[in-house]
Amino acid sequence: MSVRRRSSRIHHLLPRHPRAFLGSSGDAGEACSFSLFSKPVEEEKDESSKTEDQIIFLLKKAKLSIMKGELQDAEQILHQALWLSQQSDNNDAITYTYDLMANLAFVKGELSNAETLYKAVMSNLLATGTPQDNNGIIEISLKLAMIYAAQSQHELAIAGYQFCVLTLEEKIKKEKDFPEEVLTAAEKTDTHLLLGMTLDSYGRYLLSNKQLSRAQTMYEKALQICREEQGETHPQTIILMNDLATVMDAQGAYDNAYNHAKKALELARQIEHPEQHVVLGNLAGILMHKESFTEAQRVYEEALRQAQKKGDSVAVQRIKEGLAELAQRRSS
């Protein structure tokens, strides 16, 4: 029985598809509908076909368990899938299962284990002829860069981010004029969004390491891509606008920061963005830095009410810290 080449479906490997652009890890529809392997046309399925069906079922089940936060269940299911894949000598299934195991380790904070698994997946893909500029290879490279960033292995993190950015920019330039029969518009969009996702992640890394000017450049490019591909009112466009305001605020560009944060809040209210309280808290901080203390107090209080209603304890703590700083500034 023939098996489709991984190169045609590699963009499904990682939990965050580029179309999610830094959304939650995975999409229920994708998890329920992806087809790893070609289905047999014969009505009577042989044992190999039945094994493949079992593997596909287990992988879907594991992916959904990860999405629901049932990590222990997901780990047990993935071990079952791996055993079946190895018993049936299905290399595609082995590679995909290792990838999901890597994603699971990443979510659990087991970064060294995730690194080992991602490298195994990449090695398997490259050994079967997957090119280095394949989106799946780049997504795994991005994950590795994020792992190195979390481990403060800065040289490796920067090298990883730069490889992803430069490779994607060159790929987009090369494929720009490819006709639809060679490369579909959807495939071009996926590559463009993957670049945006990479720039966003790189920007957050640079911001956390106080490289503010470079972080701003990354956020501006990511925001432009998100606007072009997903629209002004897409939830991720709003988050990127808010993040750009944050890095401007950190550089003392309070007026520009205020304009971006205000616009982000207007759009967040318009679409009832689930993280509206985060945008409010950011705007309040910028107002405080502008010494608009009365308005900052009002916005902080609205942010606090929304964060408490959402049950976002981290945001509640940050907003309370902002209110305390505001009180101190007003009294001095």
mmCIF file of C-alpha atoms in Angstrom:
data_model
loop_
_atom_site.group_PDB
_atom_site.id
_atom_site.type_symbol
_atom_site.label_atom_id
_atom_site.label_comp_id
_atom_site.label_asym_id
_atom_site.label_seq_id
_atom_site.Cartn_x
_atom_site.Cartn_y
_atom_site.Cartn_z
ATOM 1 C CA MET A 1 0.000 0.000 0.000
ATOM 2 C CA SER A 2 1.372 3.421 -0.932
ATOM 3 C CA VAL A 3 1.985 6.130 1.620
ATOM 4 C CA ARG A 4 1.929 9.843 0.723
ATOM 5 C CA ARG A 5 5.260 11.630 1.041
ATOM 6 C CA ARG A 6 5.627 13.733 4.205
ATOM 7 C CA SER A 7 6.598 16.775 2.166
ATOM 8 C CA SER A 8 2.971 17.160 1.092
ATOM 9 C CA ARG A 9 1.676 17.332 4.639
ATOM 10 C CA ILE A 10 4.612 18.504 6.738
ATOM 11 C CA HIS A 11 2.878 21.749 7.717
ATOM 12 C CA HIS A 12 0.631 19.682 10.011
ATOM 13 C CA LEU A 13 3.571 18.572 12.139
ATOM 14 C CA LEU A 14 3.746 21.294 14.744
ATOM 15 C CA PRO A 15 0.926 22.190 17.131
ATOM 16 C CA ARG A 16 0.719 25.793 15.952
ATOM 17 C CA HIS A 17 -0.106 25.879 12.272
ATOM 18 C CA PRO A 18 0.983 29.185 10.678
ATOM 19 C CA ARG A 19 -2.664 30.106 10.110
ATOM 20 C CA ALA A 20 -3.075 30.147 13.885
ATOM 21 C CA PHE A 21 -0.121 32.600 14.036
ATOM 22 C CA LEU A 22 0.625 32.142 17.720
ATOM 23 C CA GLY A 23 -2.806 31.146 18.746
ATOM 24 C CA SER A 24 -3.530 28.185 21.005
ATOM 25 C CA SER A 25 -1.704 24.935 20.369
ATOM 26 C CA GLY A 26 -3.597 23.288 17.588
ATOM 27 C CA ASP A 27 -6.999 23.321 15.956
ATOM 28 C CA ALA A 28 -9.747 20.855 16.774
ATOM 29 C CA GLY A 29 -10.928 20.713 13.197
ATOM 30 C CA GLU A 30 -7.442 19.919 11.945
ATOM 31 C CA ALA A 31 -6.958 17.288 14.633
ATOM 32 C CA CYS A 32 -10.184 15.591 13.648
ATOM 33 C CA SER A 33 -9.755 15.790 9.899
ATOM 34 C CA PHE A 34 -6.053 15.415 9.056
ATOM 35 C CA SER A 35 -5.114 12.379 7.009
ATOM 36 C CA LEU A 36 -1.593 11.164 7.558
ATOM 37 C CA PHE A 37 -1.722 8.209 5.290
ATOM 38 C CA SER A 38 -3.463 7.327 2.065
ATOM 39 C CA LYS A 39 -6.629 5.293 2.527
ATOM 40 C CA PRO A 40 -6.937 1.961 0.717
ATOM 41 C CA VAL A 41 -9.491 1.879 -2.059
ATOM 42 C CA GLU A 42 -10.258 -1.777 -1.519
ATOM 43 C CA GLU A 43 -13.359 -2.532 0.474
ATOM 44 C CA GLU A 44 -11.623 -5.333 2.322
ATOM 45 C CA LYS A 45 -8.831 -3.857 4.401
ATOM 46 C CA ASP A 46 -5.761 -5.919 5.139
ATOM 47 C CA GLU A 47 -4.026 -6.027 8.491
ATOM 48 C CA SER A 48 -1.621 -3.268 7.520
ATOM 49 C CA SER A 49 -4.532 -0.949 6.724
ATOM 50 C CA LYS A 50 -6.198 -1.713 10.030
ATOM 51 C CA THR A 51 -2.982 -0.941 11.876
ATOM 52 C CA GLU A 52 -2.709 2.386 10.093
ATOM 53 C CA ASP A 53 -6.291 3.196 11.080
ATOM 54 C CA GLN A 54 -5.450 2.409 14.694
ATOM 55 C CA ILE A 55 -2.380 4.645 14.569
ATOM 56 C CA ILE A 56 -4.335 7.528 13.021
ATOM 57 C CA PHE A 57 -7.042 7.168 15.669
ATOM 58 C CA LEU A 58 -4.488 7.208 18.478
ATOM 59 C CA LEU A 59 -2.674 10.234 17.069
ATOM 60 C CA LYS A 60 -5.911 12.188 16.751
ATOM 61 C CA LYS A 61 -6.863 11.192 20.285
ATOM 62 C CA ALA A 62 -3.451 12.211 21.639
ATOM 63 C CA LYS A 63 -3.556 15.557 19.847
ATOM 64 C CA LEU A 64 -6.980 16.340 21.282
ATOM 65 C CA SER A 65 -5.785 15.324 24.752
ATOM 66 C CA ILE A 66 -2.879 17.774 24.463
ATOM 67 C CA MET A 67 -5.271 20.528 23.405
ATOM 68 C CA LYS A 68 -7.505 19.806 26.418
ATOM 69 C CA GLY A 69 -4.536 19.773 28.796
ATOM 70 C CA GLU A 70 -4.851 16.056 29.550
ATOM 71 C CA LEU A 71 -1.105 15.591 29.264
ATOM 72 C CA GLN A 72 -0.714 12.307 31.137
ATOM 73 C CA ASP A 73 -3.377 10.681 28.974
ATOM 74 C CA ALA A 74 -1.727 12.072 25.839
ATOM 75 C CA GLU A 75 1.639 10.612 26.830
ATOM 76 C CA GLN A 76 0.185 7.125 27.348
ATOM 77 C CA ILE A 77 -1.670 7.270 24.030
ATOM 78 C CA LEU A 78 1.441 8.385 22.165
ATOM 79 C CA HIS A 79 3.437 5.474 23.561
ATOM 80 C CA GLN A 80 0.742 3.130 22.224
ATOM 81 C CA ALA A 81 0.912 4.839 18.823
ATOM 82 C CA LEU A 82 4.697 4.604 18.782
ATOM 83 C CA TRP A 83 4.649 0.906 19.617
ATOM 84 C CA LEU A 84 2.165 0.205 16.807
ATOM 85 C CA SER A 85 4.165 2.355 14.376
ATOM 86 C CA GLN A 86 7.386 0.527 15.175
ATOM 87 C CA GLN A 87 5.728 -2.897 14.994
ATOM 88 C CA SER A 88 4.352 -2.111 11.550
ATOM 89 C CA ASP A 89 7.633 -0.459 10.439
ATOM 90 C CA ASN A 90 5.727 2.681 9.399
ATOM 91 C CA ASN A 91 8.396 5.386 9.239
ATOM 92 C CA ASP A 92 5.918 8.193 8.544
ATOM 93 C CA ALA A 93 3.927 7.285 11.623
ATOM 94 C CA ILE A 94 7.074 6.985 13.755
ATOM 95 C CA THR A 95 8.220 10.451 12.699
ATOM 96 C CA TYR A 96 4.811 12.022 13.303
ATOM 97 C CA THR A 97 4.501 10.352 16.710
ATOM 98 C CA TYR A 98 7.938 11.591 17.753
ATOM 99 C CA ASP A 99 6.871 15.075 16.711
ATOM 100 C CA LEU A 100 3.758 14.967 18.886
ATOM 101 C CA MET A 101 5.876 13.607 21.740
ATOM 102 C CA ALA A 102 8.215 16.570 21.278
ATOM 103 C CA ASN A 103 5.262 18.970 21.357
ATOM 104 C CA LEU A 104 4.016 17.326 24.539
ATOM 105 C CA ALA A 105 7.431 17.564 26.206
ATOM 106 C CA PHE A 106 7.600 21.221 25.159
ATOM 107 C CA VAL A 107 4.212 21.955 26.728
ATOM 108 C CA LYS A 108 5.250 20.170 29.923
ATOM 109 C CA GLY A 109 8.446 22.210 30.144
ATOM 110 C CA GLU A 110 10.670 19.165 29.577
ATOM 111 C CA LEU A 111 12.872 21.147 27.232
ATOM 112 C CA SER A 112 15.860 18.818 26.972
ATOM 113 C CA ASN A 113 13.578 15.921 26.086
ATOM 114 C CA ALA A 114 11.710 18.086 23.576
ATOM 115 C CA GLU A 115 15.013 19.145 21.994
ATOM 116 C CA THR A 116 16.122 15.526 21.564
ATOM 117 C CA LEU A 117 12.807 14.527 20.007
ATOM 118 C CA TYR A 118 12.634 17.516 17.646
ATOM 119 C CA LYS A 119 16.158 16.778 16.445
ATOM 120 C CA ALA A 120 15.180 13.159 15.798
ATOM 121 C CA VAL A 121 12.178 14.293 13.761
ATOM 122 C CA MET A 122 14.297 16.729 11.759
ATOM 123 C CA SER A 123 16.958 14.085 11.141
ATOM 124 C CA ASN A 124 14.340 11.624 9.867
ATOM 125 C CA LEU A 125 12.816 14.222 7.543
ATOM 126 C CA LEU A 126 16.139 15.361 6.116
ATOM 127 C CA ALA A 127 17.205 11.735 5.620
ATOM 128 C CA THR A 128 14.131 11.130 3.462
ATOM 129 C CA GLY A 129 14.904 14.084 1.185
ATOM 130 C CA THR A 130 12.880 16.885 2.783
ATOM 131 C CA PRO A 131 14.601 20.159 1.769
ATOM 132 C CA GLN A 132 15.948 22.519 4.428
ATOM 133 C CA ASP A 133 13.585 25.293 3.369
ATOM 134 C CA ASN A 134 10.519 23.090 3.829
ATOM 135 C CA ASN A 135 8.063 24.813 6.166
ATOM 136 C CA GLY A 136 8.027 21.805 8.481
ATOM 137 C CA ILE A 137 11.808 21.903 8.903
ATOM 138 C CA ILE A 138 11.637 25.629 9.603
ATOM 139 C CA GLU A 139 8.841 25.176 12.165
ATOM 140 C CA ILE A 140 10.939 22.612 14.018
ATOM 141 C CA SER A 141 13.944 24.953 13.817
ATOM 142 C CA LEU A 142 11.768 27.668 15.341
ATOM 143 C CA LYS A 143 10.777 25.364 18.191
ATOM 144 C CA LEU A 144 14.433 24.585 18.834
ATOM 145 C CA ALA A 145 15.260 28.301 18.865
ATOM 146 C CA MET A 146 12.495 28.834 21.438
ATOM 147 C CA ILE A 147 13.928 26.014 23.562
ATOM 148 C CA TYR A 148 17.421 27.541 23.427
ATOM 149 C CA ALA A 149 15.953 30.936 24.315
ATOM 150 C CA ALA A 150 14.216 29.447 27.370
ATOM 151 C CA GLN A 151 17.501 27.791 28.385
ATOM 152 C CA SER A 152 19.441 31.072 27.942
ATOM 153 C CA GLN A 153 21.595 29.467 25.238
ATOM 154 C CA HIS A 154 21.636 32.792 23.451
ATOM 155 C CA GLU A 155 24.053 32.033 20.606
ATOM 156 C CA LEU A 156 22.044 28.974 19.576
ATOM 157 C CA ALA A 157 18.750 30.828 19.974
ATOM 158 C CA ILE A 158 19.839 33.758 17.814
ATOM 159 C CA ALA A 159 21.343 31.454 15.186
ATOM 160 C CA GLY A 160 18.080 29.498 15.083
ATOM 161 C CA TYR A 161 15.870 32.563 14.767
ATOM 162 C CA GLN A 162 18.080 34.073 12.075
ATOM 163 C CA PHE A 163 18.128 30.822 10.093
ATOM 164 C CA CYS A 164 14.308 30.742 10.131
ATOM 165 C CA VAL A 165 13.906 34.413 9.162
ATOM 166 C CA LEU A 166 16.520 34.437 6.402
ATOM 167 C CA THR A 167 15.420 31.092 4.938
ATOM 168 C CA LEU A 168 11.760 32.141 4.854
ATOM 169 C CA GLU A 169 12.499 35.556 3.364
ATOM 170 C CA GLU A 170 14.578 33.956 0.602
ATOM 171 C CA LYS A 171 11.896 31.314 0.008
ATOM 172 C CA ILE A 172 9.138 33.914 -0.277
ATOM 173 C CA LYS A 173 11.218 35.942 -2.719
ATOM 174 C CA LYS A 174 11.974 32.839 -4.802
ATOM 175 C CA GLU A 175 8.359 31.598 -4.886
ATOM 176 C CA LYS A 176 6.666 34.972 -5.321
ATOM 177 C CA ASP A 177 5.942 34.578 -9.036
ATOM 178 C CA PHE A 178 5.287 30.838 -9.085
ATOM 179 C CA PRO A 179 2.017 30.096 -10.945
ATOM 180 C CA GLU A 180 -0.931 28.542 -9.110
ATOM 181 C CA GLU A 181 -0.381 25.128 -10.694
ATOM 182 C CA VAL A 182 3.141 25.041 -9.218
ATOM 183 C CA LEU A 183 2.411 26.596 -5.810
ATOM 184 C CA THR A 184 -1.069 27.451 -4.581
ATOM 185 C CA ALA A 185 -2.004 30.777 -3.018
ATOM 186 C CA ALA A 186 -2.752 28.941 0.236
ATOM 187 C CA GLU A 187 0.766 27.485 0.326
ATOM 188 C CA LYS A 188 2.273 30.917 -0.257
ATOM 189 C CA THR A 189 0.102 32.312 2.532
ATOM 190 C CA ASP A 190 1.230 29.576 4.918
ATOM 191 C CA THR A 191 4.876 30.456 4.290
ATOM 192 C CA HIS A 192 4.173 34.167 4.779
ATOM 193 C CA LEU A 193 2.356 33.489 8.040
ATOM 194 C CA LEU A 194 5.168 31.222 9.224
ATOM 195 C CA LEU A 195 7.538 34.156 8.725
ATOM 196 C CA GLY A 196 5.188 36.328 10.767
ATOM 197 C CA MET A 197 5.071 33.719 13.527
ATOM 198 C CA THR A 198 8.881 33.547 13.537
ATOM 199 C CA LEU A 199 9.276 37.336 13.662
ATOM 200 C CA ASP A 200 6.817 37.514 16.560
ATOM 201 C CA SER A 201 8.707 34.889 18.541
ATOM 202 C CA TYR A 202 12.058 36.506 17.758
ATOM 203 C CA GLY A 203 10.658 39.874 18.806
ATOM 204 C CA ARG A 204 9.549 38.510 22.173
ATOM 205 C CA TYR A 205 12.993 36.998 22.704
ATOM 206 C CA LEU A 206 14.716 40.291 21.870
ATOM 207 C CA LEU A 207 12.333 42.248 24.107
ATOM 208 C CA SER A 208 13.008 39.934 27.037
ATOM 209 C CA ASN A 209 16.742 40.521 26.512
ATOM 210 C CA LYS A 210 16.351 44.338 26.345
ATOM 211 C CA GLN A 211 17.273 44.571 22.652
ATOM 212 C CA LEU A 212 14.410 46.989 22.189
ATOM 213 C CA SER A 213 15.149 48.562 18.814
ATOM 214 C CA ARG A 214 15.621 45.170 17.121
ATOM 215 C CA ALA A 215 12.526 43.825 18.884
ATOM 216 C CA GLN A 216 10.488 46.727 17.518
ATOM 217 C CA THR A 217 11.656 45.943 13.982
ATOM 218 C CA MET A 218 10.550 42.313 14.339
ATOM 219 C CA TYR A 219 7.159 43.283 15.749
ATOM 220 C CA GLU A 220 6.567 45.833 12.993
ATOM 221 C CA LYS A 221 7.287 43.235 10.297
ATOM 222 C CA ALA A 222 5.132 40.610 12.039
ATOM 223 C CA LEU A 223 2.258 43.076 12.385
ATOM 224 C CA GLN A 224 2.457 44.006 8.708
ATOM 225 C CA ILE A 225 2.266 40.336 7.683
ATOM 226 C CA CYS A 226 -0.642 39.649 10.012
ATOM 227 C CA ARG A 227 -2.566 42.640 8.666
ATOM 228 C CA GLU A 228 -1.928 41.611 5.067
ATOM 229 C CA GLU A 229 -2.846 37.958 5.499
ATOM 230 C CA GLN A 230 -5.434 37.946 8.294
ATOM 231 C CA GLY A 231 -6.867 41.450 8.429
ATOM 232 C CA GLU A 232 -6.952 44.385 10.828
ATOM 233 C CA THR A 233 -9.489 42.826 13.190
ATOM 234 C CA HIS A 234 -7.911 39.381 13.474
ATOM 235 C CA PRO A 235 -7.199 38.546 17.159
ATOM 236 C CA GLN A 236 -3.487 38.063 16.493
ATOM 237 C CA THR A 237 -3.240 41.414 14.694
ATOM 238 C CA ILE A 238 -4.561 43.039 17.861
ATOM 239 C CA ILE A 239 -2.089 41.174 20.083
ATOM 240 C CA LEU A 240 0.826 42.181 17.848
ATOM 241 C CA MET A 241 -0.340 45.799 17.872
ATOM 242 C CA ASN A 242 -0.426 45.654 21.663
ATOM 243 C CA ASP A 243 3.040 44.029 21.782
ATOM 244 C CA LEU A 244 4.423 46.733 19.505
ATOM 245 C CA ALA A 245 2.999 49.336 21.886
ATOM 246 C CA THR A 246 4.795 47.573 24.744
ATOM 247 C CA VAL A 247 8.219 47.771 23.073
ATOM 248 C CA MET A 248 7.641 51.425 22.116
ATOM 249 C CA ASP A 249 6.676 52.192 25.702
ATOM 250 C CA ALA A 250 9.855 50.486 26.954
ATOM 251 C CA GLN A 251 11.884 52.851 24.742
ATOM 252 C CA GLY A 252 10.118 55.945 26.060
ATOM 253 C CA ALA A 253 8.161 56.562 22.850
ATOM 254 C CA TYR A 254 5.001 57.096 24.865
ATOM 255 C CA ASP A 255 2.913 58.896 22.248
ATOM 256 C CA ASN A 256 3.475 56.218 19.599
ATOM 257 C CA ALA A 257 2.913 53.518 22.208
ATOM 258 C CA TYR A 258 -0.343 55.170 23.283
ATOM 259 C CA ASN A 259 -1.617 55.394 19.703
ATOM 260 C CA HIS A 260 -0.946 51.700 19.048
ATOM 261 C CA ALA A 261 -2.402 50.562 22.384
ATOM 262 C CA LYS A 262 -5.484 52.731 21.941
ATOM 263 C CA LYS A 263 -6.076 51.319 18.454
ATOM 264 C CA ALA A 264 -5.549 47.780 19.769
ATOM 265 C CA LEU A 265 -8.139 48.382 22.491
ATOM 266 C CA GLU A 266 -10.675 49.801 20.022
ATOM 267 C CA LEU A 267 -10.326 46.695 17.849
ATOM 268 C CA ALA A 268 -10.352 44.383 20.875
ATOM 269 C CA ARG A 269 -13.663 45.882 22.029
ATOM 270 C CA GLN A 270 -15.048 45.633 18.501
ATOM 271 C CA ILE A 271 -14.486 41.869 18.252
ATOM 272 C CA GLU A 272 -14.806 41.114 21.991
ATOM 273 C CA HIS A 273 -11.224 39.862 22.142
ATOM 274 C CA PRO A 274 -10.722 37.338 24.985
ATOM 275 C CA GLU A 275 -7.555 39.157 26.140
ATOM 276 C CA GLN A 276 -9.082 42.623 26.212
ATOM 277 C CA HIS A 277 -8.034 42.959 29.870
ATOM 278 C CA VAL A 278 -4.382 42.499 28.856
ATOM 279 C CA VAL A 279 -4.661 45.310 26.301
ATOM 280 C CA LEU A 280 -6.349 47.512 28.923
ATOM 281 C CA GLY A 281 -3.560 46.852 31.422
ATOM 282 C CA ASN A 282 -0.933 47.751 28.838
ATOM 283 C CA LEU A 283 -2.744 50.957 27.900
ATOM 284 C CA ALA A 284 -3.016 51.902 31.571
ATOM 285 C CA GLY A 285 0.727 51.489 32.044
ATOM 286 C CA ILE A 286 1.432 53.694 29.034
ATOM 287 C CA LEU A 287 -0.940 56.363 30.371
ATOM 288 C CA MET A 288 0.899 56.225 33.689
ATOM 289 C CA HIS A 289 4.214 56.778 31.906
ATOM 290 C CA LYS A 290 2.633 59.723 30.087
ATOM 291 C CA GLU A 291 1.661 61.027 33.550
ATOM 292 C CA SER A 292 -2.036 60.897 32.675
ATOM 293 C CA PHE A 293 -2.655 59.540 36.158
ATOM 294 C CA THR A 294 -6.442 59.957 36.400
ATOM 295 C CA GLU A 295 -7.052 58.201 33.102
ATOM 296 C CA ALA A 296 -4.501 55.514 33.987
ATOM 297 C CA GLN A 297 -6.367 54.834 37.253
ATOM 298 C CA ARG A 298 -9.667 54.447 35.396
ATOM 299 C CA VAL A 299 -8.216 52.084 32.783
ATOM 300 C CA TYR A 300 -6.353 50.014 35.385
ATOM 301 C CA GLU A 301 -9.567 49.548 37.362
ATOM 302 C CA GLU A 302 -11.449 48.418 34.248
ATOM 303 C CA ALA A 303 -8.599 46.031 33.415
ATOM 304 C CA LEU A 304 -8.694 44.629 36.952
ATOM 305 C CA ARG A 305 -12.446 43.992 36.821
ATOM 306 C CA GLN A 306 -12.148 42.168 33.509
ATOM 307 C CA ALA A 307 -9.102 40.132 34.599
ATOM 308 C CA GLN A 308 -10.880 39.046 37.793
ATOM 309 C CA LYS A 309 -13.966 38.098 35.797
ATOM 310 C CA LYS A 310 -11.774 36.043 33.438
ATOM 311 C CA GLY A 311 -10.015 34.382 36.366
ATOM 312 C CA ASP A 312 -6.627 35.414 34.966
ATOM 313 C CA SER A 313 -4.592 35.438 38.185
ATOM 314 C CA VAL A 314 -1.334 36.403 36.450
ATOM 315 C CA ALA A 315 -2.930 39.462 34.846
ATOM 316 C CA VAL A 316 -4.633 40.377 38.139
ATOM 317 C CA GLN A 317 -1.268 40.377 39.904
ATOM 318 C CA ARG A 318 0.367 42.513 37.207
ATOM 319 C CA ILE A 319 -2.484 45.020 37.225
ATOM 320 C CA LYS A 320 -2.328 45.299 41.008
ATOM 321 C CA GLU A 321 1.406 45.949 40.731
ATOM 322 C CA GLY A 322 0.654 48.654 38.170
ATOM 323 C CA LEU A 323 -1.910 50.248 40.474
ATOM 324 C CA ALA A 324 0.607 50.223 43.328
ATOM 325 C CA GLU A 325 3.207 51.923 41.126
ATOM 326 C CA LEU A 326 0.621 54.442 40.015
ATOM 327 C CA ALA A 327 -0.268 55.280 43.625
ATOM 328 C CA GLN A 328 3.408 55.779 44.417
ATOM 329 C CA ARG A 329 3.935 58.079 41.428
ATOM 330 C CA ARG A 330 0.875 60.143 42.279
ATOM 331 C CA SER A 331 2.015 60.654 45.860
ATOM 332 C CA SER A 332 5.583 61.637 45.006
#
